[in-house]
Coordinates of C-alpha atoms and ligand atoms in Angstrom, one line a residue:
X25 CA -11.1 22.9 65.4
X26 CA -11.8 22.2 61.9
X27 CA -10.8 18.3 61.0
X28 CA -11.2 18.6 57.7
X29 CA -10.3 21.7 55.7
X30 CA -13.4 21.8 53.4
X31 CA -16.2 21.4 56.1
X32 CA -18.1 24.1 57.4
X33 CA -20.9 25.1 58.9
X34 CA -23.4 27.8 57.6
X35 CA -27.0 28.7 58.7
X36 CA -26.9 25.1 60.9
X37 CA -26.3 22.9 58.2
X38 CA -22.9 21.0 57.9
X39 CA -21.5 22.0 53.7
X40 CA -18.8 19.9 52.1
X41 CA -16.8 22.1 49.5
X42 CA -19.7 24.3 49.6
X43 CA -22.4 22.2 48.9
X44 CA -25.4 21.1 51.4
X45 CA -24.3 17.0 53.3
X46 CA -27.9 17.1 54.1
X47 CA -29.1 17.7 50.8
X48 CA -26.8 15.0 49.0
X49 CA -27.7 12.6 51.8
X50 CA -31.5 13.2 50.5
X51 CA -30.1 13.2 46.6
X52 CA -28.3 9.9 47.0
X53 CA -29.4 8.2 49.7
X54 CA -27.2 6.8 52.6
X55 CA -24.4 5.6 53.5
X56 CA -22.8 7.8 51.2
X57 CA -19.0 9.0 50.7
X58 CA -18.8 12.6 49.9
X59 CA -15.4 13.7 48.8
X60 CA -14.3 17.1 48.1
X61 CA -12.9 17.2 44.4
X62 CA -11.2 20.8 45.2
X63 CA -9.8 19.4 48.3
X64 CA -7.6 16.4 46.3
X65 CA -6.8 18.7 43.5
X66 CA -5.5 21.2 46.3
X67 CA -3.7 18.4 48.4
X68 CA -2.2 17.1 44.5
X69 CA -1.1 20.7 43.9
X70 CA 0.6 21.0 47.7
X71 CA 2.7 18.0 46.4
X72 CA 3.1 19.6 43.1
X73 CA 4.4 22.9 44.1
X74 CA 6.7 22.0 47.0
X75 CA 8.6 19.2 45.3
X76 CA 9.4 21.7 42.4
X77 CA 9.6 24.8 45.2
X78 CA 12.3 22.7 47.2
X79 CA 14.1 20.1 45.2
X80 CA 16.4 21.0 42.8
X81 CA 16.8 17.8 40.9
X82 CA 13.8 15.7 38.8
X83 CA 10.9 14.7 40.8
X84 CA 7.8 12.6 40.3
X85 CA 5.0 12.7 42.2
X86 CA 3.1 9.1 42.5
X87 CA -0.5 9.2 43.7
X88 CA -1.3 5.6 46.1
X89 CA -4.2 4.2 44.7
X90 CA -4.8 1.7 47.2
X91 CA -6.2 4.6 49.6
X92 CA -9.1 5.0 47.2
X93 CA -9.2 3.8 43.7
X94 CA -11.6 4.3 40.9
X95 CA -11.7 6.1 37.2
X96 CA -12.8 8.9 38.6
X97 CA -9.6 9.6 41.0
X98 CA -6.4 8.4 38.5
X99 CA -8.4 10.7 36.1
X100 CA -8.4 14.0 39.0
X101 CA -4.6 12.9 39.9
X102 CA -3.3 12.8 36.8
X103 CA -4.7 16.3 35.8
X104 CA -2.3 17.5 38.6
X105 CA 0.0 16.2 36.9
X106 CA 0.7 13.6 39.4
X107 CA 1.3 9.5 38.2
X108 CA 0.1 7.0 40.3
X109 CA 1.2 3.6 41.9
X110 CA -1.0 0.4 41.9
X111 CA -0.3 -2.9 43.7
X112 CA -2.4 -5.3 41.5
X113 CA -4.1 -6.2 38.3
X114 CA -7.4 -4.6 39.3
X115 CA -5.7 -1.4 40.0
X116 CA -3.8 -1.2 36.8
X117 CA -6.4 -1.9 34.9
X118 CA -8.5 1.0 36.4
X119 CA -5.3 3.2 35.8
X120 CA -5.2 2.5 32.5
X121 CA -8.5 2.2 31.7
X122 CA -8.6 6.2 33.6
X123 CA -6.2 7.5 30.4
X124 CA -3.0 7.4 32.9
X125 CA 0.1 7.1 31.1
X126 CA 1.8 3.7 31.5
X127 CA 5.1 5.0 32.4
X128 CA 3.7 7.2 35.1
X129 CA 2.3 3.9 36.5
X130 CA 4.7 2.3 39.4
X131 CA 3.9 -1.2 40.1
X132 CA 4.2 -2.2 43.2
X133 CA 3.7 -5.6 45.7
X134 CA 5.4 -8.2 47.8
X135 CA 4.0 -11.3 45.6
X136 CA 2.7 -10.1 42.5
X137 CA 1.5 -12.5 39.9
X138 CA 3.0 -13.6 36.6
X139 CA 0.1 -12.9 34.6
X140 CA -0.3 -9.3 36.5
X141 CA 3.5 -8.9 35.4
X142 CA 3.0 -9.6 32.3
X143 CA 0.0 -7.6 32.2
X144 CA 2.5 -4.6 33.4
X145 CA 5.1 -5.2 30.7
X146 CA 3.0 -5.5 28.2
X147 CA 1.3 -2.2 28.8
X148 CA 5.0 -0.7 29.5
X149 CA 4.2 0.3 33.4
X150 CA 7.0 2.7 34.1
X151 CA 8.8 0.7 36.6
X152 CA 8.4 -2.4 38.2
X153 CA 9.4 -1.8 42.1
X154 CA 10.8 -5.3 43.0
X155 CA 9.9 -7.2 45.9
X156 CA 12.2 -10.1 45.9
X157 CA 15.0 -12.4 43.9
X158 CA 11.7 -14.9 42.7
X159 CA 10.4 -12.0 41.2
X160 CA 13.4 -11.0 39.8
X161 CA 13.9 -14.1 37.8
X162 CA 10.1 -14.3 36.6
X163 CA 10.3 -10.3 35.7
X164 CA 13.3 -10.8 33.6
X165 CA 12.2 -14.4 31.7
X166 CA 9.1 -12.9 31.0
X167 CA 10.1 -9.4 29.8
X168 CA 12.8 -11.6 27.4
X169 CA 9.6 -13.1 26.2
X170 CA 7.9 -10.5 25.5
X171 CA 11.0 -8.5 23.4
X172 CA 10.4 -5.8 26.0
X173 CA 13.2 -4.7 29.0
X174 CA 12.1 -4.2 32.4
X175 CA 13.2 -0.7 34.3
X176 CA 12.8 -2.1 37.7
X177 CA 13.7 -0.8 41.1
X178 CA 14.1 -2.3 44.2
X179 CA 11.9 -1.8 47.8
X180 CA 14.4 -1.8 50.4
X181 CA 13.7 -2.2 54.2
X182 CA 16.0 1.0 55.4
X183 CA 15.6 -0.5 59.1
X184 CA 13.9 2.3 60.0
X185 CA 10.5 2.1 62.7
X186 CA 8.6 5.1 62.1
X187 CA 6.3 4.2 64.5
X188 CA 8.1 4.3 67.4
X189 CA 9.9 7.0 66.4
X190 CA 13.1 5.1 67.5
X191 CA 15.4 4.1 64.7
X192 CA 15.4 0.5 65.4
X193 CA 18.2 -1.4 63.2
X194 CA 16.6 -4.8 63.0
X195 CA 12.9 -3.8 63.7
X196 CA 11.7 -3.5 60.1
X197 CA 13.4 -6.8 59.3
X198 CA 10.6 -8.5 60.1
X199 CA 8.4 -7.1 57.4
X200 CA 7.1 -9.3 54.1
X201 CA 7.9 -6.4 52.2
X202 CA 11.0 -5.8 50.7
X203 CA 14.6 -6.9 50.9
X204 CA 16.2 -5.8 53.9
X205 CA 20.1 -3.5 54.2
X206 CA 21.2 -4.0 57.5
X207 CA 21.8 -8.0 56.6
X208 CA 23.3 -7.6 53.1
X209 CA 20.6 -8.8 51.8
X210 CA 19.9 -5.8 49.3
X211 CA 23.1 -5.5 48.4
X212 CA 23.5 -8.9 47.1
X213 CA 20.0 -8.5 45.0
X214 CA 21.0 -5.6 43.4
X215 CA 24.1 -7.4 42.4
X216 CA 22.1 -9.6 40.6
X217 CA 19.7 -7.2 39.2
X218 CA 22.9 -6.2 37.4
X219 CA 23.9 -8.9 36.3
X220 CA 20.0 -9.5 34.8
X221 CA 19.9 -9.9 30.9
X222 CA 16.6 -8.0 30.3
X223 CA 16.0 -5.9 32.9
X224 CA 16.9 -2.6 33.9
X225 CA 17.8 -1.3 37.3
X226 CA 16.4 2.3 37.3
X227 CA 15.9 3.1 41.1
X228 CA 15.4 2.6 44.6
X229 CA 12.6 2.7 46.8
X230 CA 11.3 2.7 50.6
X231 CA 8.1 2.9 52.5
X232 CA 8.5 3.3 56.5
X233 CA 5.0 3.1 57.1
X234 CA 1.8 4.9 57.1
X235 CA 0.0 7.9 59.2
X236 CA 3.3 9.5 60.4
X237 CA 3.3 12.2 62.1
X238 CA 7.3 13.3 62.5
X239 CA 9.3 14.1 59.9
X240 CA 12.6 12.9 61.2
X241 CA 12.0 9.1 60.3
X242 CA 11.2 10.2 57.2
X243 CA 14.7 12.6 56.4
X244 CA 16.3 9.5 58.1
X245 CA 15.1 7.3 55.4
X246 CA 16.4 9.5 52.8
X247 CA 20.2 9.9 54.2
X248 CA 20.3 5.8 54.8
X249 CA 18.9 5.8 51.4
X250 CA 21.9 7.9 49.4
X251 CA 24.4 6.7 51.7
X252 CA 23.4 2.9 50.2
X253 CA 23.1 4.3 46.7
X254 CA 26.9 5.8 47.4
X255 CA 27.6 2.4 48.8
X256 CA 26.5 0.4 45.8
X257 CA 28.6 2.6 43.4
X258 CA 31.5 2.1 45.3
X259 CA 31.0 -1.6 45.2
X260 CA 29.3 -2.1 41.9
X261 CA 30.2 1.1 39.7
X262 CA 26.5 2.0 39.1
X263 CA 25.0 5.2 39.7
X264 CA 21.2 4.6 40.6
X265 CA 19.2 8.0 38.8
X266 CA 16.0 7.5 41.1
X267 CA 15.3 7.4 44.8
X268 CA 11.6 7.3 45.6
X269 CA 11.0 7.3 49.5
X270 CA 7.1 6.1 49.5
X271 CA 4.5 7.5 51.3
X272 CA 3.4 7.9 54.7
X273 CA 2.4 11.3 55.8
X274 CA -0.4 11.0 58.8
X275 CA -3.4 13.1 58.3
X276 CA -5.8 14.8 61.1
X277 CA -8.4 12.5 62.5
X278 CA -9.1 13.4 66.0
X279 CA -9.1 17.1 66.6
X280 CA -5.7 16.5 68.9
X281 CA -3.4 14.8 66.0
X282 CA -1.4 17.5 64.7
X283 CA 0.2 16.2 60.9
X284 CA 2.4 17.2 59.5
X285 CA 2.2 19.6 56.6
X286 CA 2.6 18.6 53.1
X287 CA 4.8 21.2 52.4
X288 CA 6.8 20.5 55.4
X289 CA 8.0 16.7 54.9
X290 CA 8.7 17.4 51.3
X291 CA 10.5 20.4 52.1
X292 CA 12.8 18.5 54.7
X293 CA 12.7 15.6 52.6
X294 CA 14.2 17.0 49.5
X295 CA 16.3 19.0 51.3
X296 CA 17.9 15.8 53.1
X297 CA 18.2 14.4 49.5
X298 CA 19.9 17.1 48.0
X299 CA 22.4 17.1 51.1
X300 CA 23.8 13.9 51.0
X301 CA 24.1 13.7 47.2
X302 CA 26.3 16.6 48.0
X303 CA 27.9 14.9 51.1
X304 CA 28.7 11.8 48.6
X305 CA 29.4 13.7 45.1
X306 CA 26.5 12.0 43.8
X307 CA 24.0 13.1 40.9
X308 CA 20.6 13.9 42.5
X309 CA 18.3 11.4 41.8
X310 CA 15.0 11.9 40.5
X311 CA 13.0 11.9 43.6
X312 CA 9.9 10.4 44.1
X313 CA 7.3 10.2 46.6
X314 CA 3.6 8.6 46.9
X315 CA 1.5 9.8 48.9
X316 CA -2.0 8.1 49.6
X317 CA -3.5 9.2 52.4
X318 CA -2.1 12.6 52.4
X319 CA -4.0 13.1 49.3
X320 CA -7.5 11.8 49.4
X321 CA -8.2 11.0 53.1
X322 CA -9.2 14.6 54.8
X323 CA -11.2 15.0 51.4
X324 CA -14.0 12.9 52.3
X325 CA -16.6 11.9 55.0
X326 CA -19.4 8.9 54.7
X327 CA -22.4 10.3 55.7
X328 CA -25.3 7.2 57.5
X329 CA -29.0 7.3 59.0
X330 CA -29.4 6.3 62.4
X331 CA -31.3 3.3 63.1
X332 CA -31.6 2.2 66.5
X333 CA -30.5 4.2 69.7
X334 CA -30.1 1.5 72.7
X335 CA -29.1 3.6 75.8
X336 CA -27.6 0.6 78.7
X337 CA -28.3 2.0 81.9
X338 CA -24.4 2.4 83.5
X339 CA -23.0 0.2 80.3
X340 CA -23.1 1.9 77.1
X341 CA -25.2 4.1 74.5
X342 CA -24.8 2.4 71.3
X343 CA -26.1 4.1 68.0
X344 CA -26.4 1.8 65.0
X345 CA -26.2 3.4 61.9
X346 CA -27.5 1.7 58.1
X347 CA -22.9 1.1 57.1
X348 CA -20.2 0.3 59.5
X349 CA -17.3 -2.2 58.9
X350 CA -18.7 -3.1 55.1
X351 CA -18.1 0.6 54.2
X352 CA -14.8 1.0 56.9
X353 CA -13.3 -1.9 58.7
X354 CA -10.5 0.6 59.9
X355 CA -11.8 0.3 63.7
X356 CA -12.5 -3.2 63.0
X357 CA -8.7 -3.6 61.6
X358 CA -6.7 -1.4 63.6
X359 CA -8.7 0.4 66.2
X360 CA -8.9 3.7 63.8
X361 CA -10.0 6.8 65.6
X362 CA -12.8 8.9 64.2
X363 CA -14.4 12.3 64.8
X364 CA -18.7 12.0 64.0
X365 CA -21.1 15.4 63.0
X366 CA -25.2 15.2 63.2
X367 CA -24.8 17.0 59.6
X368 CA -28.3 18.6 60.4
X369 CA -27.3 20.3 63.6
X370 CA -23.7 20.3 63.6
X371 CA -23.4 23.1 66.8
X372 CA -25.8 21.1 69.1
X373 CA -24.4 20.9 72.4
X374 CA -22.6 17.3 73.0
X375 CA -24.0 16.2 76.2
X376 CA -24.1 12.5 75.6
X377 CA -22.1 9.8 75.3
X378 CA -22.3 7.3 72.4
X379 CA -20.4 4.3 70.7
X380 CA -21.5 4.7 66.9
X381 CA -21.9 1.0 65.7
X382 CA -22.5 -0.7 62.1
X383 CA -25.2 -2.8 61.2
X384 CA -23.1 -6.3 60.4
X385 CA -23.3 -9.3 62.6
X386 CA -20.4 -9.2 64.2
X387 CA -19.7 -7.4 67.7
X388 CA -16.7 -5.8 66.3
X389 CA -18.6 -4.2 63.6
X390 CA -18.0 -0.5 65.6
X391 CA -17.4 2.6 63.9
X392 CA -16.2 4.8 66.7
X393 CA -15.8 4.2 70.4
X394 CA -17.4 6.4 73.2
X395 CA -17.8 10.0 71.7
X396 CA -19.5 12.9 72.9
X397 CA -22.7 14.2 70.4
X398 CA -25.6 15.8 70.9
X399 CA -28.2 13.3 72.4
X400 CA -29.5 11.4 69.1
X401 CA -32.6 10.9 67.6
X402 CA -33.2 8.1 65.3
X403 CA -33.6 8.6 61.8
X404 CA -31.5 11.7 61.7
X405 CA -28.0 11.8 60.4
X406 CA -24.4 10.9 61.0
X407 CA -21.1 12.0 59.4
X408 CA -17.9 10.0 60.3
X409 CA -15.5 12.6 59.4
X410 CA -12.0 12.0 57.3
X411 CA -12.7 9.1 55.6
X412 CA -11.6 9.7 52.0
X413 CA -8.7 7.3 52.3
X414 CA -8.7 3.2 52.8
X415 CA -12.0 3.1 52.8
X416 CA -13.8 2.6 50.2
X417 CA -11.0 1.0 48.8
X418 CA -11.1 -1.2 51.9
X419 CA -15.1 -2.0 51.9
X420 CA -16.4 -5.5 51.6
X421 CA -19.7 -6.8 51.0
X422 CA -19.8 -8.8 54.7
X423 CA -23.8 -10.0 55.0
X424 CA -24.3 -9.6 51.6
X425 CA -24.2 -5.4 52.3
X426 CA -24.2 -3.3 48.8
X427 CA -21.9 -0.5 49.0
X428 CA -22.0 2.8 49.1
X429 CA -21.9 5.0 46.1
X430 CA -18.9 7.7 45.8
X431 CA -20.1 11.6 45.2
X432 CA -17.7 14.0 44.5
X433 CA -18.0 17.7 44.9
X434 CA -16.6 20.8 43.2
X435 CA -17.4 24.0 44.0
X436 CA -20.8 23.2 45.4
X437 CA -21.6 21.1 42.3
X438 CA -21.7 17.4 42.5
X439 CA -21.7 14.3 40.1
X440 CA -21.6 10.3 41.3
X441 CA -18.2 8.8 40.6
X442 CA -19.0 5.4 41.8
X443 CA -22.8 4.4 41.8
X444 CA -24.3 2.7 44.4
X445 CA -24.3 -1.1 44.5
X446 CA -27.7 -3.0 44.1
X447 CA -29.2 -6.3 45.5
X448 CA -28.3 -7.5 41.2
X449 CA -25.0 -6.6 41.6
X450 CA -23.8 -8.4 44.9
X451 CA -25.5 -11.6 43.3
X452 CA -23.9 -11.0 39.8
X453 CA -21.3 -13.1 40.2
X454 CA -23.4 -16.2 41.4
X455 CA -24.0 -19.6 39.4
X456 CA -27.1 -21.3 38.6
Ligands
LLP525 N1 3.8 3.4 48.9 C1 3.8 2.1 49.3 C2 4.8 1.2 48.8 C3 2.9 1.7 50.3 O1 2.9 0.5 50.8 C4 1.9 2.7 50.8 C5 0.9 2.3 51.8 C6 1.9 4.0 50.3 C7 2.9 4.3 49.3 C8 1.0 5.0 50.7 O2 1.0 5.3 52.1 P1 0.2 6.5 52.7 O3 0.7 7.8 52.1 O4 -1.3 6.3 52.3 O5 0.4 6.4 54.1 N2 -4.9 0.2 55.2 C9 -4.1 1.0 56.1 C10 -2.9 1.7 55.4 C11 -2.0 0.7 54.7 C12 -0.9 1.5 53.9 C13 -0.2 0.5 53.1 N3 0.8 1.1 52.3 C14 -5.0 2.0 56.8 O6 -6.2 2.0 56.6 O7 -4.5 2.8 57.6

């Protein structure tokens, strides 16, 4: 079972995209992410063709930088023609500073800052997705300000629980993001959007969660969607042009999680879209959808050296490797599952029994829990496999670690998009 499309193995060596982990790992030193260039472009282009394939109406498709942000990525993204959403400062800075186009920049967040929406509305983001009726009123004072008008739209909680795959009413009511339907709550806020002197409602948008593997939450997102968009021009006389339903499609980790495919949840997506603006006579909106994880995470793996092999008799086999939480704190976080390769022997029987663990001081610093590999040597080297998304956008420098530096690959060829951190650089910030 291949975890990730782009990895093979040829001759006994592990190749990324064609090119040699081994090799790179020598090149660049470790840890190291490796992400496959020809992987994202193809995962862009999935998006791409099956939003124009199966929905009839506008679309736009949004990129998630927070699963992995740098120049290098809004810069491959927006070659596929995709835009891209940020949730701070930092991030649209990066955008921007990457040559995307403000209005194919989304701004999202539950508390962002004035000066970060300023920042936004000066460089004319494309919409400001609003969180809540205090943002409203800063949004719209400082867009008046500035001589500018805002084109907002609005995260709404659908009440929908992807995660338990049971459509819960109240469940997502307790979320910080968002303003919630089920209570009236939206409704009202959209009123005042309305009634708002500088700002423009444009859209709509929801996010049920993240690493979902059904579809049907996600169709059942869309309907609740129109049916409120059908709802508010009964009540308000607007017609709402854009819906954009978020991201949130689960990607293969462990050799039993079956995803869904791209092409699949935008196919039943858009087609749930196009139905109930028919069911309710209403335009199609332009949809809109961004995906994160679906685009960059089964693009990359972080390749380490093993240090120390400590085999407790009856206990445990820990293997320590030179990362760990500082590079991806998803174990640490949320009790991630991950799939491991010895890059240099990737068909090696898997006889023994190993929890792979990072080199912070802290006992939760774990990278994977018990998993069958070859028995381990040290010095020789690991790949966690499928880590291209939320984490290095998620790393830390936790003991004073320096990251890792970003590769990515084309076509066997290979340039460093992110270098690697020095000793200088976690101290720059320090004052004498
Ligand atoms: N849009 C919004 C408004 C979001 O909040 C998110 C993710 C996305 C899109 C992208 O979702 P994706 O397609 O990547 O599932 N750090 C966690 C994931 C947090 C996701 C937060 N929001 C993790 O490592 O699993």
């Amino acid at each position: 079972m291949n975890i990730m499309k782009t990895l093979e193995t040829k001759n006994g060596e592990l190749l990324l995209g064609g090119a040699s982990v081994s090799k790179l790992a020598k090149e660049y030193g470790t840890p190291l992410y490796l992400m496959d260039e020809e992987e994202i472009r193809a995962n862009c282009l999935r998006y791409e063709n099956a939003i124009r394939k199966y929905y009839r109406g506008e679309a736009l498709v949004l990129y998630a930088s927070k699963a992995f942000s740098c120049k290098a990525i809004y810069r491959t993204v927006r070659e596929c023609g995709l835009g891209c959403d940020v949730v701070s400062g930092g991030e649209l800075y990066t955008a921007l500073a990457a040559g995307m186009e403000p209005e194919r920049i989304f701004f999202h967040g539950n508390n962002k800052t004035e000066t970060e929406i300023r920042e936004a509305l000066s460089a004319g983001v494309g919409r400001i997705v609003l969180d809540s009726a205090e943002e409203l009123r800063t949004v719209d004072r400082v867009a008046a300000e500035l001589g500018v008008r805002a084109a907002v739209s609005v995260r709404i909680k659908p009440g929908i629980d992807a995660h338990t795959h049971d459509f819960i009413a109240t469940g997502k009511i307790d979320s910080k993001f968002g303003v919630a339907l089920e209570t009236g709550e939206a409704k009202a806020f959209i009123g005042e959007i309305l009634q708002a002197k500088h700002t423009d409602l444009c859209g709509l948008h929801c996010h049920i969660g993240s690493q979902i593997f059904d579809t049907r939450p996600f169709v059942r997102a869309a309907e609740v969607m129109m049916a409120f968009m059908a709802e508010l021009r009964e009540s308000y006389g607007c017609t709402i042009g854009e819906l954009n339903v978020g991201g949130g499609v689960g990607i293969r980790y462990l050799a039993s999680h079956d995803p869904l495919t791209i092409e699949e949840n935008v196919k039943n997506t858009a087609l749930a879209v196009m139905e109930a603006a028919e069911r309710f006579n209403y335009p199609l909106p332009r949809l809109c959808m961004e995906p994160g994880r679906s685009i960059v995470g089964d693009a990359g793996l972080t390749v380490y050296t093993v240090g120390s092999v400590k085999e407790i008799p009856g206990v445990r086999n820990y293997v320590s490797v030179d990362g760990g939480m500082t590079d991806n704190p998803r174990f640490a976080l949320y009790e991630a599952a991950y799939e491991a390769v010895l890059p240099e022997r990737p068909e090696a029987a898997r006889d023994t029994v190993y929890t792979v663990a990072g080199r912070c001081c802290e006992s939760g610093d774990i990278l994977i829990r018990d998993i069958k590999l070859p028995k381990i040597r040290p010095g020789e080297l690991l790949c966690v496999l499928s880590t291209g998304a939320y984490n290095y956008s998620m790393a830390s420098n936790y003991n004073r670690v320096p990251r890792p530096p970003v590769v990515f690959i084309r076509n066997g060829a290979h340039r460093p998009v992110v270098r690697r951190e020095t000793y200088a650089d976690v101290m720059a910030k320090d004052l004498d």
